[in-house]
């Protein structure tokens, strides 16, 4: 990776206190970027702020609240003078079949995963256009093919993908870079905090986290995609195969997904 590409670039990362967001913060810092880190836990961000060898602005942010997102962007611009890269990483997941789902869960998924991306992008867009910068949406294969027992999650990621794809087309000749970034299953705490049918966190992961791609590996892929200004990145072979095969044999992919999700421990599909 070219060491100078990210030097002094201003990078905003939501969901920066753990997982992919934290791994990206560490890698951007090592590359000489200036960071604005956003998460609901200011205490965690302040610990990270002291750890990183870079200029770091820590902003307590609930991305489901438009005012929080506006303040995040305004504080970043006031501190650094502009924004070069916005990483919309904050997100939550869920695990329940729709017939059992309290609709407040679906609202919460949309508020965080979709509206959080929209709010931050809206307020950062003037600066990003001025600097010919980049917008990243950390999405999922569930945003390309509906995933059973993940209705709210899939809906929010489909919406995010559609929003970012349209944004890219609207600014096709403005040199705005928009990247849809789908890492696949990644070792993180997202499944521990995934919401169940009544909105309570499930508290444990149904998957073998140690066999998944590490957040650090995902971060390296993201920075490579940003440097090459890629439109879309799907990282795992399984994810790439699912998206490709679904174009020609959607029922086959649906059956495979159903079988895989049903095999999870305590699956809602059982």
CSV table of C-alpha atoms in Angstrom, one decimal:
chain,number,residue,atom,x,y,z
A,1,UNK,CA,0.0,0.0,0.0
A,2,UNK,CA,1.4,3.4,-0.9
A,3,UNK,CA,2.3,5.1,2.3
A,4,UNK,CA,1.7,8.7,1.2
A,5,UNK,CA,-1.8,8.4,-0.3
A,6,UNK,CA,-3.6,8.9,3.0
A,7,UNK,CA,-1.2,11.3,4.6
A,8,UNK,CA,-3.0,14.3,6.0
A,9,UNK,CA,-6.3,13.3,4.5
A,10,UNK,CA,-9.2,13.9,6.8
A,11,UNK,CA,-11.2,10.7,7.5
A,12,UNK,CA,-14.5,10.5,9.3
A,13,UNK,CA,-15.4,7.0,10.6
A,14,UNK,CA,-18.7,6.1,12.2
A,15,UNK,CA,-19.0,3.1,14.5
A,16,UNK,CA,-15.3,3.6,15.3
A,17,UNK,CA,-15.1,2.2,18.8
A,18,UNK,CA,-14.8,-1.5,17.8
A,19,UNK,CA,-14.6,-4.0,15.0
A,20,UNK,CA,-14.1,-2.8,11.4
A,21,UNK,CA,-14.3,0.9,12.4
A,22,UNK,CA,-11.6,0.6,15.0
A,23,UNK,CA,-9.4,-1.5,12.7
A,24,UNK,CA,-9.8,1.2,10.0
A,25,UNK,CA,-9.0,4.0,12.4
A,26,UNK,CA,-5.7,2.3,13.4
A,27,UNK,CA,-4.7,1.7,9.8
A,28,UNK,CA,-5.6,5.2,8.6
A,29,UNK,CA,-3.6,6.6,11.6
A,30,UNK,CA,-0.6,4.5,10.7
A,31,UNK,CA,-0.9,6.0,7.1
A,32,UNK,CA,-0.8,9.5,8.5
A,33,UNK,CA,-4.4,10.5,8.1
A,34,UNK,CA,-6.3,12.9,10.4
A,35,UNK,CA,-9.3,11.3,12.0
A,36,UNK,CA,-12.7,12.1,13.3
A,37,UNK,CA,-14.0,9.1,15.2
A,38,UNK,CA,-17.7,8.7,16.0
A,39,UNK,CA,-19.5,6.3,18.2
A,40,UNK,CA,-22.1,6.3,21.0
A,41,UNK,CA,-19.5,5.6,23.7
A,42,UNK,CA,-17.3,8.7,24.2
A,43,UNK,CA,-15.2,6.8,26.8
A,44,UNK,CA,-14.1,4.2,24.3
A,45,UNK,CA,-13.3,6.8,21.7
A,46,UNK,CA,-11.2,8.7,24.2
A,47,UNK,CA,-9.1,5.6,25.0
A,48,UNK,CA,-8.6,5.1,21.3
A,49,UNK,CA,-7.7,8.8,20.9
A,50,UNK,CA,-4.8,8.4,23.3
A,51,UNK,CA,-3.7,5.1,21.6
A,52,UNK,CA,-3.4,6.4,18.0
A,53,UNK,CA,-0.3,8.1,16.6
A,54,UNK,CA,-2.3,10.7,14.7
A,55,UNK,CA,-4.6,13.7,15.1
A,56,UNK,CA,-7.8,12.3,16.4
A,57,UNK,CA,-11.1,14.1,17.1
A,58,UNK,CA,-13.5,12.0,19.2
A,59,UNK,CA,-17.2,12.9,18.8
A,60,UNK,CA,-20.0,11.1,20.7
A,61,UNK,CA,-22.5,10.3,18.0
A,62,UNK,CA,-25.7,8.3,17.7
A,63,UNK,CA,-26.0,8.1,13.9
A,64,UNK,CA,-29.8,7.4,14.1
A,65,UNK,CA,-30.1,11.1,15.2
A,66,UNK,CA,-29.8,13.6,12.4
A,67,UNK,CA,-28.6,16.4,14.8
A,68,UNK,CA,-25.7,14.2,16.1
A,69,UNK,CA,-24.6,13.5,12.5
A,70,UNK,CA,-24.7,17.2,11.6
A,71,UNK,CA,-22.6,18.1,14.7
A,72,UNK,CA,-20.1,15.3,13.8
A,73,UNK,CA,-19.5,16.7,10.4
A,74,UNK,CA,-19.5,20.4,11.5
A,75,UNK,CA,-17.0,19.7,14.3
A,76,UNK,CA,-14.8,17.8,11.8
A,77,UNK,CA,-14.8,20.6,9.3
A,78,UNK,CA,-14.2,23.2,12.1
A,79,UNK,CA,-11.2,21.2,13.4
A,80,UNK,CA,-9.6,20.2,10.1
A,81,UNK,CA,-11.0,22.5,7.4
A,82,UNK,CA,-12.7,19.8,5.4
A,83,UNK,CA,-13.4,16.1,4.8
A,84,UNK,CA,-11.7,13.8,2.3
A,85,UNK,CA,-13.1,10.4,3.2
A,86,UNK,CA,-16.4,9.5,5.0
A,87,UNK,CA,-16.6,5.8,6.1
A,88,UNK,CA,-20.3,5.0,7.0
A,89,UNK,CA,-19.5,2.0,9.1
A,90,UNK,CA,-21.9,2.2,12.1
A,91,UNK,CA,-24.5,-0.5,12.0
A,92,UNK,CA,-26.5,-3.1,13.9
A,93,UNK,CA,-27.9,-6.5,12.9
A,94,UNK,CA,-30.8,-8.7,13.9
A,95,UNK,CA,-31.9,-12.3,14.0
A,96,UNK,CA,-35.6,-13.1,13.8
A,97,UNK,CA,-38.2,-14.1,11.3
A,98,UNK,CA,-40.5,-11.3,10.2
A,99,UNK,CA,-43.7,-12.9,11.4
A,100,UNK,CA,-42.4,-12.8,15.0
A,101,UNK,CA,-40.7,-9.4,14.7
A,102,UNK,CA,-41.7,-6.3,16.6
A,103,UNK,CA,-41.7,-3.6,14.0
A,104,UNK,CA,-39.7,-1.3,16.3
A,105,UNK,CA,-36.7,-3.5,15.5
A,106,UNK,CA,-37.1,-2.9,11.8
A,107,UNK,CA,-37.4,0.9,12.5
A,108,UNK,CA,-34.2,0.7,14.6
A,109,UNK,CA,-32.3,-1.1,11.8
A,110,UNK,CA,-33.3,1.4,9.2
A,111,UNK,CA,-32.5,4.4,11.5
A,112,UNK,CA,-29.0,3.2,12.2
A,113,UNK,CA,-27.9,1.4,9.1
A,114,UNK,CA,-29.7,3.5,6.4
A,115,UNK,CA,-30.5,6.9,7.9
A,116,UNK,CA,-27.2,7.1,9.7
A,117,UNK,CA,-25.5,6.8,6.3
A,118,UNK,CA,-27.8,9.3,4.7
A,119,UNK,CA,-27.5,11.9,7.5
A,120,UNK,CA,-23.7,11.8,7.6
A,121,UNK,CA,-23.4,11.8,3.8
A,122,UNK,CA,-25.8,14.7,3.4
A,123,UNK,CA,-23.9,17.0,5.7
A,124,UNK,CA,-20.4,15.9,4.5
A,125,UNK,CA,-21.2,16.1,0.8
A,126,UNK,CA,-20.4,19.7,0.1
A,127,UNK,CA,-16.9,19.3,1.5
A,128,UNK,CA,-16.4,15.9,-0.2
A,129,UNK,CA,-17.4,17.4,-3.5
A,130,UNK,CA,-15.0,20.3,-3.0
A,131,UNK,CA,-12.1,17.9,-2.3
A,132,UNK,CA,-13.1,15.3,-4.8
A,133,UNK,CA,-13.3,12.9,-1.9
A,134,UNK,CA,-14.7,9.4,-1.1
A,135,UNK,CA,-17.9,8.1,0.5
A,136,UNK,CA,-17.8,4.5,1.7
A,137,UNK,CA,-20.8,2.5,2.8
A,138,UNK,CA,-20.0,-0.7,4.8
A,139,UNK,CA,-22.8,-2.9,3.6
A,140,UNK,CA,-23.3,-6.7,3.3
A,141,UNK,CA,-24.2,-9.5,1.0
A,142,UNK,CA,-27.6,-9.2,2.7
A,143,UNK,CA,-27.9,-6.0,0.7
A,144,UNK,CA,-27.6,-7.8,-2.6
A,145,UNK,CA,-29.7,-10.9,-1.7
A,146,UNK,CA,-32.4,-11.1,1.0
A,147,UNK,CA,-31.1,-13.1,4.0
A,148,UNK,CA,-33.8,-15.2,5.9
A,149,UNK,CA,-34.2,-14.3,9.6
A,150,UNK,CA,-32.5,-10.9,8.8
A,151,UNK,CA,-35.4,-9.0,7.2
A,152,UNK,CA,-34.7,-5.7,8.8
A,153,UNK,CA,-30.9,-6.0,8.2
A,154,UNK,CA,-31.3,-6.9,4.6
A,155,UNK,CA,-33.9,-4.1,4.0
A,156,UNK,CA,-31.5,-1.5,5.5
A,157,UNK,CA,-28.5,-2.7,3.5
A,158,UNK,CA,-30.6,-2.9,0.2
A,159,UNK,CA,-31.6,0.7,0.9
A,160,UNK,CA,-28.0,1.8,1.7
A,161,UNK,CA,-26.8,0.2,-1.6
A,162,UNK,CA,-29.5,1.9,-3.6
A,163,UNK,CA,-28.8,5.2,-2.0
A,164,UNK,CA,-25.0,5.1,-2.6
A,165,UNK,CA,-25.4,3.7,-6.2
A,166,UNK,CA,-27.7,6.6,-7.0
A,167,UNK,CA,-25.5,9.1,-5.4
A,168,UNK,CA,-22.5,7.9,-7.5
A,169,UNK,CA,-24.6,8.3,-10.7
A,170,UNK,CA,-25.8,11.8,-9.7
A,171,UNK,CA,-22.2,12.9,-9.3
A,172,UNK,CA,-20.7,10.9,-12.2
A,173,UNK,CA,-18.9,13.9,-13.6
A,174,UNK,CA,-18.0,15.6,-10.3
A,175,UNK,CA,-15.1,13.3,-9.3
A,176,UNK,CA,-17.0,12.1,-6.2
A,177,UNK,CA,-15.9,8.6,-5.3
A,178,UNK,CA,-18.6,6.3,-3.9
A,179,UNK,CA,-17.7,2.8,-2.8
A,180,UNK,CA,-20.1,0.1,-1.7
A,181,UNK,CA,-18.1,-2.2,0.5
A,182,UNK,CA,-19.3,-5.6,1.5
A,183,UNK,CA,-16.9,-7.5,3.7
A,184,UNK,CA,-19.0,-10.6,4.4
A,185,UNK,CA,-18.9,-12.4,7.8
A,186,UNK,CA,-16.2,-10.6,9.8
A,187,UNK,CA,-15.0,-11.3,13.3
A,188,UNK,CA,-16.6,-8.5,15.4
A,189,UNK,CA,-19.1,-7.9,18.1
A,190,UNK,CA,-22.0,-7.2,15.7
A,191,UNK,CA,-23.6,-10.6,16.2
A,192,UNK,CA,-23.3,-10.4,20.0
A,193,UNK,CA,-25.4,-7.2,19.9
A,194,UNK,CA,-27.7,-8.3,17.1
A,195,UNK,CA,-31.4,-7.7,18.0
A,196,UNK,CA,-33.9,-10.5,18.5
A,197,UNK,CA,-37.6,-10.4,17.7
A,198,UNK,CA,-38.5,-8.2,20.7
A,199,UNK,CA,-35.5,-5.8,20.3
A,200,UNK,CA,-33.3,-7.3,23.0
A,201,UNK,CA,-29.7,-8.2,22.1
A,202,UNK,CA,-29.1,-11.9,21.5
A,203,UNK,CA,-25.9,-11.7,23.7
A,204,UNK,CA,-24.0,-14.5,21.9
A,205,UNK,CA,-22.9,-15.2,18.4
A,206,UNK,CA,-24.4,-18.2,16.4
A,207,UNK,CA,-21.2,-18.4,14.3
A,208,UNK,CA,-17.6,-19.4,14.8
A,209,UNK,CA,-16.0,-16.0,15.0
A,210,UNK,CA,-12.4,-17.4,14.9
A,211,UNK,CA,-12.9,-18.7,11.4
A,212,UNK,CA,-14.1,-15.4,10.0
A,213,UNK,CA,-12.1,-12.7,8.3
A,214,UNK,CA,-10.4,-10.4,10.8
A,215,UNK,CA,-11.4,-6.8,11.1
A,216,UNK,CA,-7.8,-5.9,10.4
A,217,UNK,CA,-7.9,-7.7,7.0
A,218,UNK,CA,-11.1,-6.0,6.1
A,219,UNK,CA,-9.5,-2.6,6.9
A,220,UNK,CA,-6.6,-3.3,4.6
A,221,UNK,CA,-9.0,-4.2,1.8
A,222,UNK,CA,-10.9,-1.0,2.4
A,223,UNK,CA,-7.9,1.2,2.2
A,224,UNK,CA,-6.8,-0.5,-1.0
A,225,UNK,CA,-10.2,0.1,-2.5
A,226,UNK,CA,-10.2,3.7,-1.5
A,227,UNK,CA,-6.7,4.2,-3.0
A,228,UNK,CA,-7.9,2.6,-6.3
A,229,UNK,CA,-11.3,4.4,-6.1
A,230,UNK,CA,-13.3,1.3,-6.7
A,231,UNK,CA,-17.0,1.5,-7.0
A,232,UNK,CA,-17.7,-1.8,-5.3
A,233,UNK,CA,-15.9,-4.4,-3.3
A,234,UNK,CA,-17.2,-7.8,-2.2
A,235,UNK,CA,-14.5,-9.5,-0.2
A,236,UNK,CA,-15.3,-13.2,0.4
A,237,UNK,CA,-15.4,-15.9,-2.3
A,238,UNK,CA,-18.8,-17.0,-0.9
A,239,UNK,CA,-20.2,-13.5,-1.2
A,240,UNK,CA,-18.9,-13.0,-4.7
A,241,UNK,CA,-20.4,-16.4,-5.7
A,242,UNK,CA,-23.7,-15.6,-4.1
A,243,UNK,CA,-24.1,-12.3,-5.9
A,244,UNK,CA,-23.0,-13.8,-9.3
A,245,UNK,CA,-25.1,-16.9,-9.1
A,246,UNK,CA,-28.2,-15.1,-7.9
A,247,UNK,CA,-28.3,-13.2,-11.2
A,248,UNK,CA,-29.0,-16.4,-13.0
A,249,UNK,CA,-30.3,-18.9,-10.4
A,250,UNK,CA,-32.0,-16.9,-7.7
A,251,UNK,CA,-34.1,-19.8,-6.4
A,252,UNK,CA,-30.9,-21.9,-6.0
A,253,UNK,CA,-29.3,-19.2,-3.9
A,254,UNK,CA,-32.4,-18.8,-1.8
A,255,UNK,CA,-32.4,-22.5,-1.0
A,256,UNK,CA,-28.7,-22.4,-0.1
A,257,UNK,CA,-29.2,-19.4,2.1
A,258,UNK,CA,-32.2,-20.9,3.9
A,259,UNK,CA,-30.2,-24.1,4.5
A,260,UNK,CA,-27.2,-22.2,5.9
A,261,UNK,CA,-29.3,-20.0,8.2
A,262,UNK,CA,-31.4,-22.9,9.4
A,263,UNK,CA,-28.2,-24.7,10.4
A,264,UNK,CA,-27.2,-22.0,12.9
A,265,UNK,CA,-27.6,-22.8,16.6
A,266,UNK,CA,-31.1,-21.9,17.8
A,267,UNK,CA,-32.0,-20.6,14.4
A,268,UNK,CA,-35.3,-18.8,14.1
A,269,UNK,CA,-36.0,-20.9,11.0
A,270,UNK,CA,-35.9,-24.2,13.0
